[in-house]
CSV table of C-alpha atoms in Angstrom, one decimal:
chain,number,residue,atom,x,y,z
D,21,UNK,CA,236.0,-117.6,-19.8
D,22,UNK,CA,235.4,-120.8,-18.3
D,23,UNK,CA,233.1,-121.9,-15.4
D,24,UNK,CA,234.7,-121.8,-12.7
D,25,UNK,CA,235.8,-118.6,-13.6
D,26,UNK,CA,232.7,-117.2,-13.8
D,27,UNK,CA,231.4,-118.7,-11.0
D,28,UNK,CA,234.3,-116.6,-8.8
D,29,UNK,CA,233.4,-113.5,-10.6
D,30,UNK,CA,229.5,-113.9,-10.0
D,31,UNK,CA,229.2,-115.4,-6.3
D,32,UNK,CA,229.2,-111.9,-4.7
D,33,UNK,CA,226.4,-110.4,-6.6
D,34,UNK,CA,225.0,-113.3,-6.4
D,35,UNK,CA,225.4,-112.8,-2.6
D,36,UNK,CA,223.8,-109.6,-2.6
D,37,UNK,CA,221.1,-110.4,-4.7
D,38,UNK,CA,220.1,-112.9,-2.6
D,39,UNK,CA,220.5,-110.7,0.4
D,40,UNK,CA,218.0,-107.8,-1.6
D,41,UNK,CA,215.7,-111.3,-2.2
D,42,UNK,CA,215.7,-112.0,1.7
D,43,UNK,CA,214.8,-108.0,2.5
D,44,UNK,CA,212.1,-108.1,0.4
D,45,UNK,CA,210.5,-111.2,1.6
D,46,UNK,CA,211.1,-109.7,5.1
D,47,UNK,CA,209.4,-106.4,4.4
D,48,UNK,CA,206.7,-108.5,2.3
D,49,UNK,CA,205.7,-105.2,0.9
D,50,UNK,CA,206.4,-104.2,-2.7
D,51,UNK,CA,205.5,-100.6,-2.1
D,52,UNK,CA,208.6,-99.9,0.0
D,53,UNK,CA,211.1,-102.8,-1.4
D,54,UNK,CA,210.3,-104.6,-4.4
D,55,UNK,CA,212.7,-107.6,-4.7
D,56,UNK,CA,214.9,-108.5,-7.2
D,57,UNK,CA,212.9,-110.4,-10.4
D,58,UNK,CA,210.4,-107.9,-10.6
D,59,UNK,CA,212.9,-105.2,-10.9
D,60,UNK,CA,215.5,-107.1,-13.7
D,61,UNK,CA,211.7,-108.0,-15.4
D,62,UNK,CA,210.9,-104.6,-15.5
D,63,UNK,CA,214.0,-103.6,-16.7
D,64,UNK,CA,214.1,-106.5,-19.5
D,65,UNK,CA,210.5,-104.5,-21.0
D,66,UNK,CA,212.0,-101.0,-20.6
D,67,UNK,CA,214.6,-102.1,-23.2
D,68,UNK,CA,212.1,-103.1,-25.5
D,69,UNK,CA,210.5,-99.9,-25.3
D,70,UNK,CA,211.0,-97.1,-28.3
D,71,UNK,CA,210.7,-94.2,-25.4
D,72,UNK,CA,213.7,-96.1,-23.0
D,73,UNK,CA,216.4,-95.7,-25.8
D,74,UNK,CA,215.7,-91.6,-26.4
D,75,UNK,CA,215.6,-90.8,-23.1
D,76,UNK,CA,218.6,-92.6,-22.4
D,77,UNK,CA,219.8,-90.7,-25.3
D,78,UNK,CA,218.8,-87.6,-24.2
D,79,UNK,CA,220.2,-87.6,-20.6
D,80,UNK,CA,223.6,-89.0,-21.8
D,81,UNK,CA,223.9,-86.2,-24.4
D,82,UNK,CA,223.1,-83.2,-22.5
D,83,UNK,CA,225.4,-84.6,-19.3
D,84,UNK,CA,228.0,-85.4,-21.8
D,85,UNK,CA,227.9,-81.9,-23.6
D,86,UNK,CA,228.2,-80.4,-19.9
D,87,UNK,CA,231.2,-82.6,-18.7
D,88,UNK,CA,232.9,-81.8,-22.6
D,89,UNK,CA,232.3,-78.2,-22.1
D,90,UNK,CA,233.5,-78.4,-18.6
D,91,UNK,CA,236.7,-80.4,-19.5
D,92,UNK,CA,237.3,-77.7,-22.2
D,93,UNK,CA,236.5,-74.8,-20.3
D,94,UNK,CA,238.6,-76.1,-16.6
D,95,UNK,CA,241.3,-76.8,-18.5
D,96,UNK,CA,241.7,-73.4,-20.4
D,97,UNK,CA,240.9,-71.7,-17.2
D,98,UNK,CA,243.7,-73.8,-15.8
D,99,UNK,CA,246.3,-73.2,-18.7
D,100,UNK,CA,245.5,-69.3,-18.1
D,101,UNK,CA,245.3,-68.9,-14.5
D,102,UNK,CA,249.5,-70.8,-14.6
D,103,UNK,CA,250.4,-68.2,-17.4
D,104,UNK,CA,249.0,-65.3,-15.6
D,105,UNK,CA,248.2,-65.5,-11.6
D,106,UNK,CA,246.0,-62.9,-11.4
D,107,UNK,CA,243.5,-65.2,-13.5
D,108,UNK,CA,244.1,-67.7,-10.7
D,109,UNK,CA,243.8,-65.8,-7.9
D,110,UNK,CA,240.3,-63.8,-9.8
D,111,UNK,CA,238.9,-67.6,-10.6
D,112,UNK,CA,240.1,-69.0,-7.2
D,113,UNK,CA,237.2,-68.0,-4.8
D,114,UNK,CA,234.8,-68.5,-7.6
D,115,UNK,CA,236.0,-72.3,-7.9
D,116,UNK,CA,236.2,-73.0,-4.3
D,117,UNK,CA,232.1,-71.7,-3.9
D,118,UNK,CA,231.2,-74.2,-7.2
D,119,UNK,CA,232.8,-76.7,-5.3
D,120,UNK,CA,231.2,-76.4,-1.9
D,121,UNK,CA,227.4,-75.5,-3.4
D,122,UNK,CA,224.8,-78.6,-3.4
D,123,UNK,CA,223.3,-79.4,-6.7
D,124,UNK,CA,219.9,-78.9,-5.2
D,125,UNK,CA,221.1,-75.1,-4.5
D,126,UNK,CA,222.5,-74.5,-8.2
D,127,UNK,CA,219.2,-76.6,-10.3
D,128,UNK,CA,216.4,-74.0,-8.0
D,129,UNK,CA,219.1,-71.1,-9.1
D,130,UNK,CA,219.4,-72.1,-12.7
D,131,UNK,CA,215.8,-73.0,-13.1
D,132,UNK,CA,214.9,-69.1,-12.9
D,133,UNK,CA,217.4,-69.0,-16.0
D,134,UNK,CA,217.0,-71.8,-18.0
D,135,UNK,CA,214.8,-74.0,-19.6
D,136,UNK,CA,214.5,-77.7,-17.1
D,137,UNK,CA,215.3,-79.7,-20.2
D,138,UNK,CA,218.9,-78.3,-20.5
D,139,UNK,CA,219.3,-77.9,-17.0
D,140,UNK,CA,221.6,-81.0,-16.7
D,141,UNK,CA,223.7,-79.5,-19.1
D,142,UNK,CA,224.8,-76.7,-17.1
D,143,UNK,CA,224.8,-78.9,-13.5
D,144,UNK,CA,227.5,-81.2,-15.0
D,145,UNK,CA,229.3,-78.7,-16.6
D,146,UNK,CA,229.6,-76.9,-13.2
D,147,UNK,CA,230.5,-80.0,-11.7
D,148,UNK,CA,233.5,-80.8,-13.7
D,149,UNK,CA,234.7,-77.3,-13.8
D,150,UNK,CA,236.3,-76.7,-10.9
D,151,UNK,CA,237.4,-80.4,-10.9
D,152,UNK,CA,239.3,-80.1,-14.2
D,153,UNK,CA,240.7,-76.7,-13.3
D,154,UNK,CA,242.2,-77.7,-9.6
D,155,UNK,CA,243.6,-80.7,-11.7
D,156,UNK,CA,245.2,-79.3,-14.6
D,157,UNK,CA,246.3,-76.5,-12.6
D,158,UNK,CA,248.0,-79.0,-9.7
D,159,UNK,CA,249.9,-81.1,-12.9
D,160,UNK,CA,251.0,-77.9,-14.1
D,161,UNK,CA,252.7,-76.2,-11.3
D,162,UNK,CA,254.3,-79.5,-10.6
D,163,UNK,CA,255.8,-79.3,-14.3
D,164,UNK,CA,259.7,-80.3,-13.6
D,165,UNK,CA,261.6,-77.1,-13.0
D,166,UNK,CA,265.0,-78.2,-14.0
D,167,UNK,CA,263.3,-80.0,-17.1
D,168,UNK,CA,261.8,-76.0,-17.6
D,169,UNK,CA,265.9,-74.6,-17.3
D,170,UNK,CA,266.6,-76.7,-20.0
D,171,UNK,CA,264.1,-76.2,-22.3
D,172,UNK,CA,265.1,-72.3,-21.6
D,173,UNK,CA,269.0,-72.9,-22.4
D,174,UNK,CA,268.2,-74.7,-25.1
D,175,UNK,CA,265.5,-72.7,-26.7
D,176,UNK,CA,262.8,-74.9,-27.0
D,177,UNK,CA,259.9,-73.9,-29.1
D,178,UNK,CA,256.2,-73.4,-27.2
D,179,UNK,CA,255.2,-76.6,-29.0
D,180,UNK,CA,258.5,-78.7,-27.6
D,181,UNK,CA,257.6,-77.5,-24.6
D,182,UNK,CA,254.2,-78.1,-24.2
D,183,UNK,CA,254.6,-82.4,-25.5
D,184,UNK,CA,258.0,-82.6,-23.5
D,185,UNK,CA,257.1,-81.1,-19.8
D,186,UNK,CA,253.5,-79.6,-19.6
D,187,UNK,CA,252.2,-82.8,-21.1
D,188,UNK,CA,253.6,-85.6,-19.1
D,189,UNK,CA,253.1,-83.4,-15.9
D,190,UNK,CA,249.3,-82.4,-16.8
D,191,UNK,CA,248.0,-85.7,-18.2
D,192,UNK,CA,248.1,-88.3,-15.1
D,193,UNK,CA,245.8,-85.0,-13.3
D,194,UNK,CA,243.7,-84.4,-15.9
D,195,UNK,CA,243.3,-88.4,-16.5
D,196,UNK,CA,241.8,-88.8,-12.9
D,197,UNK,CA,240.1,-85.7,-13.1
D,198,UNK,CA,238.6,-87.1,-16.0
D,199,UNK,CA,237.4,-90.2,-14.3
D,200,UNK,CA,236.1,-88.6,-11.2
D,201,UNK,CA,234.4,-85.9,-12.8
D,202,UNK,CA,232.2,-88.2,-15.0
D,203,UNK,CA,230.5,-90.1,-11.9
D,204,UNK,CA,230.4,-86.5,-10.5
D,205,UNK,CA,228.6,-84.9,-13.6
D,206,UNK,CA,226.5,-88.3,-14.5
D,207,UNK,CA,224.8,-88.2,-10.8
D,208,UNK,CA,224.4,-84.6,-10.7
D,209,UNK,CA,222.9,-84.2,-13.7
D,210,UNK,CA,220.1,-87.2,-13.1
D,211,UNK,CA,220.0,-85.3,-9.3
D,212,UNK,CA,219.3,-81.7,-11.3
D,213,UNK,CA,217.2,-83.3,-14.0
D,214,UNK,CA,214.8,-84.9,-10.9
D,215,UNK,CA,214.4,-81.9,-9.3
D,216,UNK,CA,214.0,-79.9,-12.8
D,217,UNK,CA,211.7,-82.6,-13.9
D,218,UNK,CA,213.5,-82.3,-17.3
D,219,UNK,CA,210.9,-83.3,-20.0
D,220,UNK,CA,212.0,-86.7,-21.5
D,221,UNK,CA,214.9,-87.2,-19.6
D,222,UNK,CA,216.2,-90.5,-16.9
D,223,UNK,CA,215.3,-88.5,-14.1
D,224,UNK,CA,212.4,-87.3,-15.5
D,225,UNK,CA,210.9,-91.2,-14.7
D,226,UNK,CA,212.4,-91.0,-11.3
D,227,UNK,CA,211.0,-88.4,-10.3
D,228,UNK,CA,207.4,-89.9,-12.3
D,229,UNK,CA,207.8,-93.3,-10.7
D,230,UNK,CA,208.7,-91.2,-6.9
D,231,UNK,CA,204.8,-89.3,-7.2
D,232,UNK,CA,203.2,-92.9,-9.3
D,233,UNK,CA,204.8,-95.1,-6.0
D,234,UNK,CA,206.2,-97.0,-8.9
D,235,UNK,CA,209.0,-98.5,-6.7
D,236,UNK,CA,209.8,-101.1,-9.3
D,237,UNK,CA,210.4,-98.6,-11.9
D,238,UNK,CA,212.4,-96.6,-9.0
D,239,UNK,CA,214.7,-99.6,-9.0
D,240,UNK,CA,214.5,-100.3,-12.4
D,241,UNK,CA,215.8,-97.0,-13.8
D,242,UNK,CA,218.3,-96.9,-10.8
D,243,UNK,CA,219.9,-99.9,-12.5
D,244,UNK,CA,220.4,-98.4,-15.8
D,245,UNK,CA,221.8,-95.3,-14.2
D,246,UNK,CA,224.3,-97.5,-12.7
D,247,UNK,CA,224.5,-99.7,-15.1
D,248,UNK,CA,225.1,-96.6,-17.9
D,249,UNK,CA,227.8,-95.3,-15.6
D,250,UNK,CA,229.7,-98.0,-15.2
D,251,UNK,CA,229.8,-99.1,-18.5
D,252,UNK,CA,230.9,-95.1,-19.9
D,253,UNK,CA,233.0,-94.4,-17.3
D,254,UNK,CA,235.1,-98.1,-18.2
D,255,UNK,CA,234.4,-97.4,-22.0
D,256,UNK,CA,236.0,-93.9,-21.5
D,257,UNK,CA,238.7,-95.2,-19.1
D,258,UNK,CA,239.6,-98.0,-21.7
D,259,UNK,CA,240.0,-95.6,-24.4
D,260,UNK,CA,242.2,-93.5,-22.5
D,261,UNK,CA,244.4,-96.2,-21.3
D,262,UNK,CA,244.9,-97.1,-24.8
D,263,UNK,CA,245.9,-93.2,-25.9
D,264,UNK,CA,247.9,-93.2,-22.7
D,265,UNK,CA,249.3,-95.4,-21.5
D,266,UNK,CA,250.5,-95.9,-18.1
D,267,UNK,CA,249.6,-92.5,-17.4
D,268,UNK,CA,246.7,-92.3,-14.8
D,269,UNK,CA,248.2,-90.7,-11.4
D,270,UNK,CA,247.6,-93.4,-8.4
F,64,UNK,CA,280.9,-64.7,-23.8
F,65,UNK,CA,281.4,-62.0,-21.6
F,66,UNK,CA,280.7,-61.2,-18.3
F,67,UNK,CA,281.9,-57.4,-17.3
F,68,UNK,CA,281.7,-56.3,-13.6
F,69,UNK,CA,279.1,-58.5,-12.8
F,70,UNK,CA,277.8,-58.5,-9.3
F,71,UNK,CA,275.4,-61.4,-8.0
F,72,UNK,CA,274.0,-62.7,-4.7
F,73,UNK,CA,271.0,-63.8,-3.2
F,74,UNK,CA,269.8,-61.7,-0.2
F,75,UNK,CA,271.9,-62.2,2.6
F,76,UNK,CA,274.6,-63.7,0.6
F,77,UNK,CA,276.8,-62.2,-1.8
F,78,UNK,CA,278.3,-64.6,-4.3
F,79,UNK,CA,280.1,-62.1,-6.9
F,80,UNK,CA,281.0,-58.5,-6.4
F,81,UNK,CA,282.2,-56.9,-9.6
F,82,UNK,CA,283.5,-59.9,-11.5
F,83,UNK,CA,284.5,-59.8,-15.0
F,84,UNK,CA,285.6,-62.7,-17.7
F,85,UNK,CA,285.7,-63.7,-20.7
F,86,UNK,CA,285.7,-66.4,-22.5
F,87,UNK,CA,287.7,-67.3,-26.3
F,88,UNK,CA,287.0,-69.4,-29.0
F,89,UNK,CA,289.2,-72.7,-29.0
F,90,UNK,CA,290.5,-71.6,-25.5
F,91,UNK,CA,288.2,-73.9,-22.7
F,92,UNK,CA,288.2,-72.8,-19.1
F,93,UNK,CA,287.7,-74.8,-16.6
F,94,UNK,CA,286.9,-73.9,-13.1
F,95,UNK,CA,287.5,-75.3,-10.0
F,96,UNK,CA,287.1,-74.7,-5.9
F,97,UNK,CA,285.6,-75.7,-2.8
F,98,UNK,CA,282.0,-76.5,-2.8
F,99,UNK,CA,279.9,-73.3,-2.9
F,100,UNK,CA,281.5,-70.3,-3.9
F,101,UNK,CA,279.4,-70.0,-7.2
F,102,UNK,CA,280.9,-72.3,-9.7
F,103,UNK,CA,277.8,-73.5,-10.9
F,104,UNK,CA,276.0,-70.4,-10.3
F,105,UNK,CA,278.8,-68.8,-12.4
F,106,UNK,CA,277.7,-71.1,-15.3
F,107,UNK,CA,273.9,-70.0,-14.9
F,108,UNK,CA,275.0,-66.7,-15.4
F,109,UNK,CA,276.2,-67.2,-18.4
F,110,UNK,CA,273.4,-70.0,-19.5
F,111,UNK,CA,271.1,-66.6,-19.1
F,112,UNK,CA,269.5,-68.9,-16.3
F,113,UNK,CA,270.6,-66.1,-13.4
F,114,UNK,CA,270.5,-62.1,-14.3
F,115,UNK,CA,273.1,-60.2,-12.5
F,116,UNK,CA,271.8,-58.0,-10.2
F,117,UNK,CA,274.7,-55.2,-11.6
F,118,UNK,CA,277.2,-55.6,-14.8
F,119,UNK,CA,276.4,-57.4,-17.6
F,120,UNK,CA,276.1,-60.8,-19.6
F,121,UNK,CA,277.1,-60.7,-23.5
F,122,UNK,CA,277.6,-63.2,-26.1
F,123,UNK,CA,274.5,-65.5,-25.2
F,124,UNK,CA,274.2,-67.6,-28.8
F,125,UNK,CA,270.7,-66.9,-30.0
F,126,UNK,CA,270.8,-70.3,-31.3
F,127,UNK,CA,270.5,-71.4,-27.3
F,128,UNK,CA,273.5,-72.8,-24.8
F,129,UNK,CA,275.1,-76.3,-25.4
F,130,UNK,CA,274.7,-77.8,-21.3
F,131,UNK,CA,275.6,-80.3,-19.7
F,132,UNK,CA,273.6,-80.0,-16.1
F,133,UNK,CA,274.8,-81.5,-13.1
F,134,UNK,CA,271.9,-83.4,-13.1
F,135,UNK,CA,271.1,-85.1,-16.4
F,136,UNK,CA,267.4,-83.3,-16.9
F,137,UNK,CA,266.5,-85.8,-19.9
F,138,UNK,CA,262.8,-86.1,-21.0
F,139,UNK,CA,261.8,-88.9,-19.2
F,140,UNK,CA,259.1,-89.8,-21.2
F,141,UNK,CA,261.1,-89.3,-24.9
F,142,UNK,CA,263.5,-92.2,-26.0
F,143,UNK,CA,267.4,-91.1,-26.3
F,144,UNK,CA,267.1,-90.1,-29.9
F,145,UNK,CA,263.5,-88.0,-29.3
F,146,UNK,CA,265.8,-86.1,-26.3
F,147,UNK,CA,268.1,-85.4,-29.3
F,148,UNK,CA,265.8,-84.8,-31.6
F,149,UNK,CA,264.1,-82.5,-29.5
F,150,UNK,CA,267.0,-80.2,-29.2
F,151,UNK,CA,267.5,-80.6,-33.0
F,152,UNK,CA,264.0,-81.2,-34.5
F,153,UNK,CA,266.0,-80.4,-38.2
F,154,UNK,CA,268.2,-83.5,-37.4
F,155,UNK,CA,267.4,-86.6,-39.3
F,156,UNK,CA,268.1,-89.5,-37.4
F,157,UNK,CA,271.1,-90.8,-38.9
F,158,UNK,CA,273.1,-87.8,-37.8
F,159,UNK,CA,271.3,-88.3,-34.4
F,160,UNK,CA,272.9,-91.8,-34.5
F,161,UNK,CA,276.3,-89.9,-35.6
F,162,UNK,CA,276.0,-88.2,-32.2
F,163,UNK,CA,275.5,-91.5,-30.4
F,164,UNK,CA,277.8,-94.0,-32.0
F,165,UNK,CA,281.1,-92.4,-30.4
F,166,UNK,CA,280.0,-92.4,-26.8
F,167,UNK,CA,279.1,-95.9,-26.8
F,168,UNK,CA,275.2,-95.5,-27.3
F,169,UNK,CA,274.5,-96.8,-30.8
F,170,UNK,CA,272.3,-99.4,-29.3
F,171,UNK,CA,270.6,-96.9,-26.9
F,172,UNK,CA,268.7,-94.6,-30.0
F,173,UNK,CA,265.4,-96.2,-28.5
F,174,UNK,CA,265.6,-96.6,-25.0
F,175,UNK,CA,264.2,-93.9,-22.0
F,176,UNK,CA,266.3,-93.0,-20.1
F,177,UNK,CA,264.8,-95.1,-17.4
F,178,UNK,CA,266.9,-97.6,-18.6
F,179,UNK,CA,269.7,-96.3,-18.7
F,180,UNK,CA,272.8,-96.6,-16.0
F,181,UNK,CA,273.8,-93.1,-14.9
F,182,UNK,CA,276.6,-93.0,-16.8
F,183,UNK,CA,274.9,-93.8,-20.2
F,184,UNK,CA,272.1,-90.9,-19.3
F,185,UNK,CA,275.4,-88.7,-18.7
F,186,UNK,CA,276.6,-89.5,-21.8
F,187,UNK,CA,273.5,-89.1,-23.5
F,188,UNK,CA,273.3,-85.8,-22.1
F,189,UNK,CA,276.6,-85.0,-23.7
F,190,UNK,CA,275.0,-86.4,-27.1
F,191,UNK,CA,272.4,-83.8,-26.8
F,192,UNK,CA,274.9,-80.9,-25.8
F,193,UNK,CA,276.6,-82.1,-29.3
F,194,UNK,CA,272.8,-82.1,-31.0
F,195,UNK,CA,272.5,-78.2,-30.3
F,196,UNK,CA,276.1,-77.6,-31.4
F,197,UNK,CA,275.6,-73.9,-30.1
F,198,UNK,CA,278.8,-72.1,-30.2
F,199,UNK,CA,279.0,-71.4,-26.3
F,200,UNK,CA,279.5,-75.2,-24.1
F,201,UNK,CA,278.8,-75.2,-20.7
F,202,UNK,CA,279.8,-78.2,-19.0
F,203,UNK,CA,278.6,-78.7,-14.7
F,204,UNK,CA,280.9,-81.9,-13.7
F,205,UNK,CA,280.3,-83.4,-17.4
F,206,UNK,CA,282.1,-86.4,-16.5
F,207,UNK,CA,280.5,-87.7,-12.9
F,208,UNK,CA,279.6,-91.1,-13.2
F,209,UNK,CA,281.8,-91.5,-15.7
F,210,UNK,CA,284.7,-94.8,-16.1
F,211,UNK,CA,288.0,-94.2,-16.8
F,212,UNK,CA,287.8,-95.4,-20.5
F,213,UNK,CA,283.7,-93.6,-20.9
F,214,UNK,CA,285.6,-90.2,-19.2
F,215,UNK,CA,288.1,-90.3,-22.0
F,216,UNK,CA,286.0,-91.0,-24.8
F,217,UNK,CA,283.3,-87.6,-23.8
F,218,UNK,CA,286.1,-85.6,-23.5
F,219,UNK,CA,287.4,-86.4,-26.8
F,220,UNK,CA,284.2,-86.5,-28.3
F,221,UNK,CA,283.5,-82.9,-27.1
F,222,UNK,CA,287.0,-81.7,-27.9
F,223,UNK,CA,285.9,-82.7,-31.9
F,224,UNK,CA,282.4,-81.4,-32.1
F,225,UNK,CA,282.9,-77.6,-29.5
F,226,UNK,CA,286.8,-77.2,-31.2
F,227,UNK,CA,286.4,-73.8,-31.8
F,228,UNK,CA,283.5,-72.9,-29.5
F,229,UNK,CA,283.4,-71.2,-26.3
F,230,UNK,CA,283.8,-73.4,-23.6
F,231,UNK,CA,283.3,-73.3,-19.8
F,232,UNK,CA,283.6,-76.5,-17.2
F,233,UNK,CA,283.4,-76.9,-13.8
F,234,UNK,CA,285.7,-79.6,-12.9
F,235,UNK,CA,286.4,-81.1,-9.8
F,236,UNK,CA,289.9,-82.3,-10.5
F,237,UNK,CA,293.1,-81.5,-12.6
F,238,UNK,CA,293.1,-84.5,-14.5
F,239,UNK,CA,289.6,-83.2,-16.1
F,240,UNK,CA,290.5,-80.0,-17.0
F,241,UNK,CA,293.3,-81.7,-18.7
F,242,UNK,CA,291.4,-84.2,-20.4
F,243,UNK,CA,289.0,-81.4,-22.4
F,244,UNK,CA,292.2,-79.3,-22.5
F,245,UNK,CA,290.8,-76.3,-20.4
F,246,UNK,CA,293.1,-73.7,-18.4
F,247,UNK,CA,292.5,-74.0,-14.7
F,248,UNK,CA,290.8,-70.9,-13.0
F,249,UNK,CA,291.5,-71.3,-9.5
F,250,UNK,CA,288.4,-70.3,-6.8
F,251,UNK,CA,290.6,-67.1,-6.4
F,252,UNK,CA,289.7,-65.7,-9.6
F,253,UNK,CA,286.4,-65.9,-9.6
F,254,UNK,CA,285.1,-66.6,-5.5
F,255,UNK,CA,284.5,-62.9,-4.7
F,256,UNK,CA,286.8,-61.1,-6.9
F,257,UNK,CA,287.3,-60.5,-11.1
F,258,UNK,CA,289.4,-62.4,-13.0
F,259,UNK,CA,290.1,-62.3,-16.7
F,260,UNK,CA,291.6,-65.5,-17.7
């Protein structure tokens, strides 16, 4: 990449660091804004810290297990509630209230049943759920009917079916859902780990830096939240572009 | 293929009452009249894509129905051969090519359909209505968008490979019929009424 290149990529961060550099000097009060060199400082001596890698590691593979299990789950749900409506119509409702319940609500529910550390698990599983099952279910109702006639007259097998006209219908659905449900189940489960106060987890040390007034490692592990999001959800969307391309619904 | 005091209609709208026909081996029908008085609908009956709502519907092959659609309803996302193949998966590709080669597609075995002009998807659609080789064709205006010389060569292309099958078109004009060599059954015999032709 050369400079001037790089130079038109950077100059709006650049911008905004700048910008968070100007605040902080205005509010001249590290308590309630640290500014920007502190924070990548801080962040530079988390990495080199034993603790920083597991609990990274521990948050990523509990939210991941939920949004896997949710995929799986929303998108057998889905494949049933097409085959037999009364599946739909019985998991409809029961979608629709996952949808519209705050985290907060379902992490004071679920802590009565289940242990805080694997609380994340079930808050982004319940967040991609209902996701992946509108999705799924959306790509296939709008499987092509005439394409359906002719699989019937010619007595297509289950399996022809499924790669010719369920799977070019269902995949650019279950692509996005894919893509939106990962930022969904990544903030919700840091959300539900904070309030659980999940031992050893990312929002474990939110929520420890919140009662310490540690704003700087507030902002700190804010970054590598971001930062770990953007970098899995581009690392995921890169592998599926490559698997399928072309396919992602605009 | 036989169709025996079939009665069909939607509500509101009767199509058949009590229509019977049948259809021989070697002897293709082709049907024509005005625009809406079941032609097509006629076919889906027979395809197994309709159930009459009295009478009945024998001689489906359980091998499936060799059909050419009115629209060409190819896989979008399969090549030309893979839409063969798909309707053939025992075919190796070399007898997919076979299919191919005589309707003026040899260098089409790898393309989508996408880009294809509408008369190579139509032919293509023939192709695969030659891939099943089921012993009962149904044909829904095989040859629209179709030149002169193409017209000719699908017809005699599906003259050779449904010889001594069961074959029903619904044709627009005389000279079609005549090209695939079908009897004309006029929109009296079937519009409303039975026929046995």
């Amino acid at each position: 990449m050369d400079i001037p290149r790089i130079l038109r990529r950077a100059w709006i961060p650049g911008l905004w660091l700048l910008l968070w550099q100007g605040a902080a000097l205005l509010v001249g009060e590290e308590l309630l804004l640290p500014a920007p060199l502190p924070v990548l400082g801080r962040m530079l001596a988390l990495l080199g810290e034993g603790d920083f890698w597991l609990t990274c590691g521990h948050s990523l593979g509990r939210i991941l297990l939920g949004f896997l299990l949710g995929v799986l789950l929303g998108g057998l749900l889905a494949v049933l509630s097409a085959r037999f409506p009364l599946v739909g119509a019985f998991f409809s409702p029961a979608m629709a209230a996952v949808k519209a319940t705050p985290v907060a609500s379902f992490v004071i529910l679920v802590l009565v049943w289940l242990r805080g550390e694997n609380l994340s698990v079930f808050i982004s599983f319940l967040m991609v759920l209902p996701l992946v099952w509108q999705n799924v279910s959306q790509g296939i109702a709008g499987a092509d009917r005439q394409l359906l006639e002719m699989a019937q007259v010619y007595r297509l097998s289950p399996r022809s079916i499924l790669r010719a006209v369920y799977l070019p219908a269902v995949l650019p659905h279950l692509l996005s859902a894919l893509r939106v449900g990962f930022g969904f189940a990544w903030k919700a489960g840091i959300a539900g780990e904070v309030l659980a106060i999940a031992p050893g987890s990312i929002g474990r040390r939110l929520h420890d830096a919140k009662t310490g007034l540690e704003m700087v490692d507030l902002f700190a592990w804010t970054g590598f939240i971001i930062l770990l999001s953007v970098l899995l959800e581009r690392g995921m969307m890169a592998f599926l572009a490559r698997r399928f391309p072309g396919k992602e619904r605009d | 293929m036989e169709l025996s005091h079939v009665t069909f209609g939607y509500p509101g709208r009767m199509i058949f009452r009590d229509l019977s026909l049948a259809l021989k081996p070697g002897e293709p029908v082709a049907m024509m009249g005005p625009s809406g008085c079941g032609k097509t609908t006629l076919l889906r009956l027979m395809a197994g894509l309709e159930r009459p709502l009295s009478g009945t519907v024998c001689g489906i092959p359980p091998e499936g129905v060799s059909m050419v659609f009115q629209e060409n309803r190819l896989v979008p996302s399969l090549t030309v051969l893979e839409n063969l193949a798909l309707v053939s998966p025992r075919s190796r590709r070399e007898e997919l090519l076979a299919l191919l080669a005589p309707l003026g597609l040899a260098a089409e075995g790898d393309s989508l359909p996408s880009a294809l002009s509408g008369g190579m998807a139509r032919r293509v659609a023939i192709a695969r209505a030659a891939a099943l080789g089921s012993s009962l064709l149904l044909l829904d205006e095989p040859f629209t968008g179709l030149d002169p010389e193409n017209r000719q060569r699908a017809a005699a292309f599906l003259r050779e490979r449904f010889a001594g099958a069961r074959v029903a078109a619904v044709v627009h004009h005389r000279e079609e019929a005549d090209l695939l060599g079908a009897r004309i059954v006029g929109a009296g015999t079937f519009c409303g009424r039975s026929g046995e032709p």
